[in-house]
């Protein structure tokens, strides 16, 4: 049985993830453009504006997609609520940090957003598997990679708080760079598998 709302929602989610990937590529290109003498910084500014616009569009599509798919699957409806909570937390906590001059609150906001992102992704993956059990294996393998990525990201965020608070500059910087490289590799793998799952789900739920 085809779940029309869920299928439409997964199409939105797939498009949103593709836009996020394009925005990430644009960011990398933008950094390289800064190497161009004189005009480089101007071009970089224009490119970055384009990247921000894509990310905003992607976020709106994500909300729309979760809302649609949530009509057919309660787990995805919960993911929609979680995304709204993450949006509020990522906006309010850094603002409180800026007003109170507590610098580590920004990292705390990142940690909360990561935890909720873990919850949202889990519910999208296994909500899709609930709609079509043939997607279960793909959901499980995608979840394992994504979970590893989030754990590394959480370690990075916590390490950042510790480095800032304790002031272990040299050793802390080396550790953060090493973890960042590893996290970036896992993140790419996670993106590929997640987009692959969404592509399958938009046709099979």
Short mmCIF file of C-alpha atoms in Angstrom, two decimals:
data_model
loop_
_atom_site.label_atom_id
_atom_site.label_comp_id
_atom_site.label_asym_id
_atom_site.label_seq_id
_atom_site.Cartn_x
_atom_site.Cartn_y
_atom_site.Cartn_z
CA UNK A 1 0.00 0.00 0.00
CA UNK A 2 1.35 3.40 -0.99
CA UNK A 3 1.39 6.08 1.69
CA UNK A 4 0.89 9.21 -0.40
CA UNK A 5 1.61 11.70 2.39
CA UNK A 6 4.78 9.88 3.44
CA UNK A 7 5.97 9.51 -0.14
CA UNK A 8 5.50 13.24 -0.77
CA UNK A 9 7.22 14.00 2.53
CA UNK A 10 10.23 11.83 1.73
CA UNK A 11 10.55 13.55 -1.63
CA UNK A 12 10.81 16.87 0.23
CA UNK A 13 13.34 15.40 2.65
CA UNK A 14 15.43 14.03 -0.22
CA UNK A 15 15.47 17.40 -1.97
CA UNK A 16 16.38 19.12 1.31
CA UNK A 17 19.39 16.85 1.85
CA UNK A 18 20.58 17.35 -1.73
CA UNK A 19 20.41 21.13 -1.22
CA UNK A 20 22.41 20.81 2.02
CA UNK A 21 25.11 18.88 0.17
CA UNK A 22 25.20 21.48 -2.62
CA UNK A 23 25.49 24.22 0.01
CA UNK A 24 28.42 22.39 1.63
CA UNK A 25 30.18 22.11 -1.74
CA UNK A 26 29.56 25.80 -2.37
CA UNK A 27 31.15 26.60 1.01
CA UNK A 28 34.29 24.71 0.04
CA UNK A 29 34.44 26.44 -3.35
CA UNK A 30 33.89 29.78 -1.61
CA UNK A 31 36.90 29.23 0.64
CA UNK A 32 39.05 28.38 -2.39
CA UNK A 33 37.86 31.54 -4.15
CA UNK A 34 39.34 33.66 -1.36
CA UNK A 35 42.75 32.73 -2.78
CA UNK A 36 42.00 34.86 -5.86
CA UNK A 37 43.69 38.27 -5.46
CA UNK A 38 41.44 41.31 -5.00
CA UNK A 39 38.13 39.93 -6.31
CA UNK A 40 38.33 36.73 -4.28
CA UNK A 41 36.73 38.05 -1.09
CA UNK A 42 33.92 39.75 -3.02
CA UNK A 43 33.12 36.55 -4.93
CA UNK A 44 33.31 34.60 -1.67
CA UNK A 45 30.70 36.89 -0.11
CA UNK A 46 28.31 36.36 -3.02
CA UNK A 47 28.85 32.61 -2.98
CA UNK A 48 28.24 32.42 0.77
CA UNK A 49 24.94 34.27 0.40
CA UNK A 50 23.89 31.64 -2.13
CA UNK A 51 24.89 28.89 0.30
CA UNK A 52 22.87 30.42 3.14
CA UNK A 53 19.81 30.74 0.90
CA UNK A 54 20.07 27.05 -0.03
CA UNK A 55 20.35 26.03 3.62
CA UNK A 56 17.26 28.05 4.52
CA UNK A 57 15.29 26.52 1.65
CA UNK A 58 16.50 23.06 2.71
CA UNK A 59 15.36 23.62 6.29
CA UNK A 60 11.91 24.73 5.15
CA UNK A 61 11.64 21.68 2.88
CA UNK A 62 12.71 19.47 5.79
CA UNK A 63 9.94 20.83 7.99
CA UNK A 64 7.38 20.45 5.20
CA UNK A 65 8.57 16.92 4.48
CA UNK A 66 8.44 15.83 8.13
CA UNK A 67 5.00 17.38 8.50
CA UNK A 68 3.65 15.53 5.45
CA UNK A 69 5.23 12.17 6.26
CA UNK A 70 4.18 12.53 9.88
CA UNK A 71 0.56 12.24 8.79
CA UNK A 72 1.21 8.59 7.90
CA UNK A 73 3.77 7.62 10.57
CA UNK A 74 3.81 8.73 14.26
CA UNK A 75 7.61 8.37 14.56
CA UNK A 76 8.11 10.90 11.78
CA UNK A 77 5.57 13.21 13.40
CA UNK A 78 7.73 13.07 16.55
CA UNK A 79 10.75 13.93 14.40
CA UNK A 80 8.93 17.04 13.20
CA UNK A 81 8.35 18.15 16.81
CA UNK A 82 12.00 17.41 17.63
CA UNK A 83 13.17 19.57 14.73
CA UNK A 84 11.13 22.51 16.03
CA UNK A 85 12.62 22.04 19.52
CA UNK A 86 16.14 21.94 18.04
CA UNK A 87 15.43 25.17 16.14
CA UNK A 88 14.32 26.93 19.33
CA UNK A 89 17.26 25.58 21.36
CA UNK A 90 19.86 26.55 18.75
CA UNK A 91 18.47 30.10 18.69
CA UNK A 92 17.74 30.71 22.37
CA UNK A 93 20.78 29.14 24.10
CA UNK A 94 23.47 31.06 22.12
CA UNK A 95 21.44 34.25 22.66
CA UNK A 96 21.47 33.65 26.42
CA UNK A 97 25.21 33.02 26.18
CA UNK A 98 25.74 36.30 24.35
CA UNK A 99 23.64 38.27 26.84
CA UNK A 100 25.30 36.70 29.89
CA UNK A 101 28.80 36.52 28.35
CA UNK A 102 28.98 32.78 29.07
CA UNK A 103 30.95 31.58 26.04
CA UNK A 104 30.52 27.82 26.60
CA UNK A 105 26.73 28.08 26.25
CA UNK A 106 27.20 28.19 22.47
CA UNK A 107 28.83 24.74 22.61
CA UNK A 108 26.02 23.55 24.90
CA UNK A 109 23.52 24.63 22.27
CA UNK A 110 25.47 22.62 19.68
CA UNK A 111 25.35 19.53 21.90
CA UNK A 112 21.59 19.81 22.42
CA UNK A 113 21.06 20.29 18.68
CA UNK A 114 23.20 17.22 17.94
CA UNK A 115 21.27 15.05 20.41
CA UNK A 116 17.94 16.12 18.93
CA UNK A 117 19.35 15.59 15.43
CA UNK A 118 20.15 12.03 16.47
CA UNK A 119 16.56 11.58 17.62
CA UNK A 120 15.12 13.07 14.42
CA UNK A 121 17.27 10.98 12.10
CA UNK A 122 16.50 7.78 14.02
CA UNK A 123 12.76 8.43 13.76
CA UNK A 124 12.94 9.29 10.05
CA UNK A 125 14.91 6.13 9.28
CA UNK A 126 12.85 3.70 11.31
CA UNK A 127 9.60 5.53 10.62
CA UNK A 128 10.31 4.87 6.94
CA UNK A 129 11.08 1.24 7.77
CA UNK A 130 7.74 0.98 9.58
CA UNK A 131 6.00 2.17 6.43
CA UNK A 132 7.87 -0.37 4.30
CA UNK A 133 9.72 -3.22 6.11
CA UNK A 134 11.91 -3.79 3.05
CA UNK A 135 13.73 -0.58 4.03
CA UNK A 136 14.72 -1.97 7.45
CA UNK A 137 18.23 -3.17 6.50
CA UNK A 138 19.02 0.12 4.77
CA UNK A 139 17.71 2.05 7.80
CA UNK A 140 19.83 0.02 10.22
CA UNK A 141 23.07 0.37 8.22
CA UNK A 142 22.48 4.11 7.74
CA UNK A 143 21.75 4.51 11.44
CA UNK A 144 25.04 2.85 12.47
CA UNK A 145 27.11 5.25 10.35
CA UNK A 146 25.09 8.26 11.45
CA UNK A 147 25.34 7.26 15.12
CA UNK A 148 29.14 7.06 14.86
CA UNK A 149 29.19 10.53 13.25
CA UNK A 150 27.06 12.04 16.01
CA UNK A 151 29.17 10.45 18.76
CA UNK A 152 32.34 11.97 17.28
CA UNK A 153 30.59 15.32 16.90
CA UNK A 154 29.48 15.18 20.55
CA UNK A 155 33.04 14.39 21.63
CA UNK A 156 34.21 17.38 19.61
CA UNK A 157 31.65 19.69 21.19
CA UNK A 158 32.46 18.49 24.72
CA UNK A 159 36.20 18.71 24.03
CA UNK A 160 35.70 22.27 22.80
CA UNK A 161 34.02 23.19 26.09
CA UNK A 162 36.87 21.60 28.09
CA UNK A 163 39.59 23.26 26.01
CA UNK A 164 37.88 26.64 26.38
CA UNK A 165 37.34 26.25 30.12
CA UNK A 166 40.73 24.74 31.04
CA UNK A 167 42.83 26.52 28.45
CA UNK A 168 44.77 23.52 27.09
CA UNK A 169 45.59 25.32 23.87
CA UNK A 170 48.26 23.31 22.00
CA UNK A 171 47.31 19.76 22.94
CA UNK A 172 43.62 20.61 22.74
CA UNK A 173 43.98 22.11 19.28
CA UNK A 174 45.79 19.03 17.94
CA UNK A 175 43.14 16.72 19.40
CA UNK A 176 40.30 18.81 17.98
CA UNK A 177 41.85 18.88 14.50
CA UNK A 178 42.37 15.09 14.48
CA UNK A 179 38.81 14.45 15.62
CA UNK A 180 37.46 16.99 13.13
CA UNK A 181 39.11 15.21 10.19
CA UNK A 182 37.73 11.85 11.33
CA UNK A 183 34.28 13.37 11.89
CA UNK A 184 34.33 14.93 8.41
CA UNK A 185 35.04 11.55 6.78
CA UNK A 186 32.24 9.88 8.74
CA UNK A 187 29.90 12.77 7.99
CA UNK A 188 30.41 12.36 4.25
CA UNK A 189 29.69 8.64 4.53
CA UNK A 190 26.61 9.40 6.63
CA UNK A 191 25.31 11.92 4.11
CA UNK A 192 25.71 9.45 1.25
CA UNK A 193 23.90 6.64 3.08
CA UNK A 194 21.15 8.95 4.40
CA UNK A 195 20.47 10.44 0.97
CA UNK A 196 20.43 6.90 -0.43
CA UNK A 197 17.82 5.90 2.14
CA UNK A 198 15.66 8.96 1.42
CA UNK A 199 15.91 8.25 -2.30
CA UNK A 200 14.68 4.70 -1.74
CA UNK A 201 11.97 5.79 0.69
CA UNK A 202 10.49 8.42 -1.64
CA UNK A 203 9.81 5.65 -4.14
CA UNK A 204 9.00 2.72 -1.89
CA UNK A 205 6.95 3.84 1.13
#
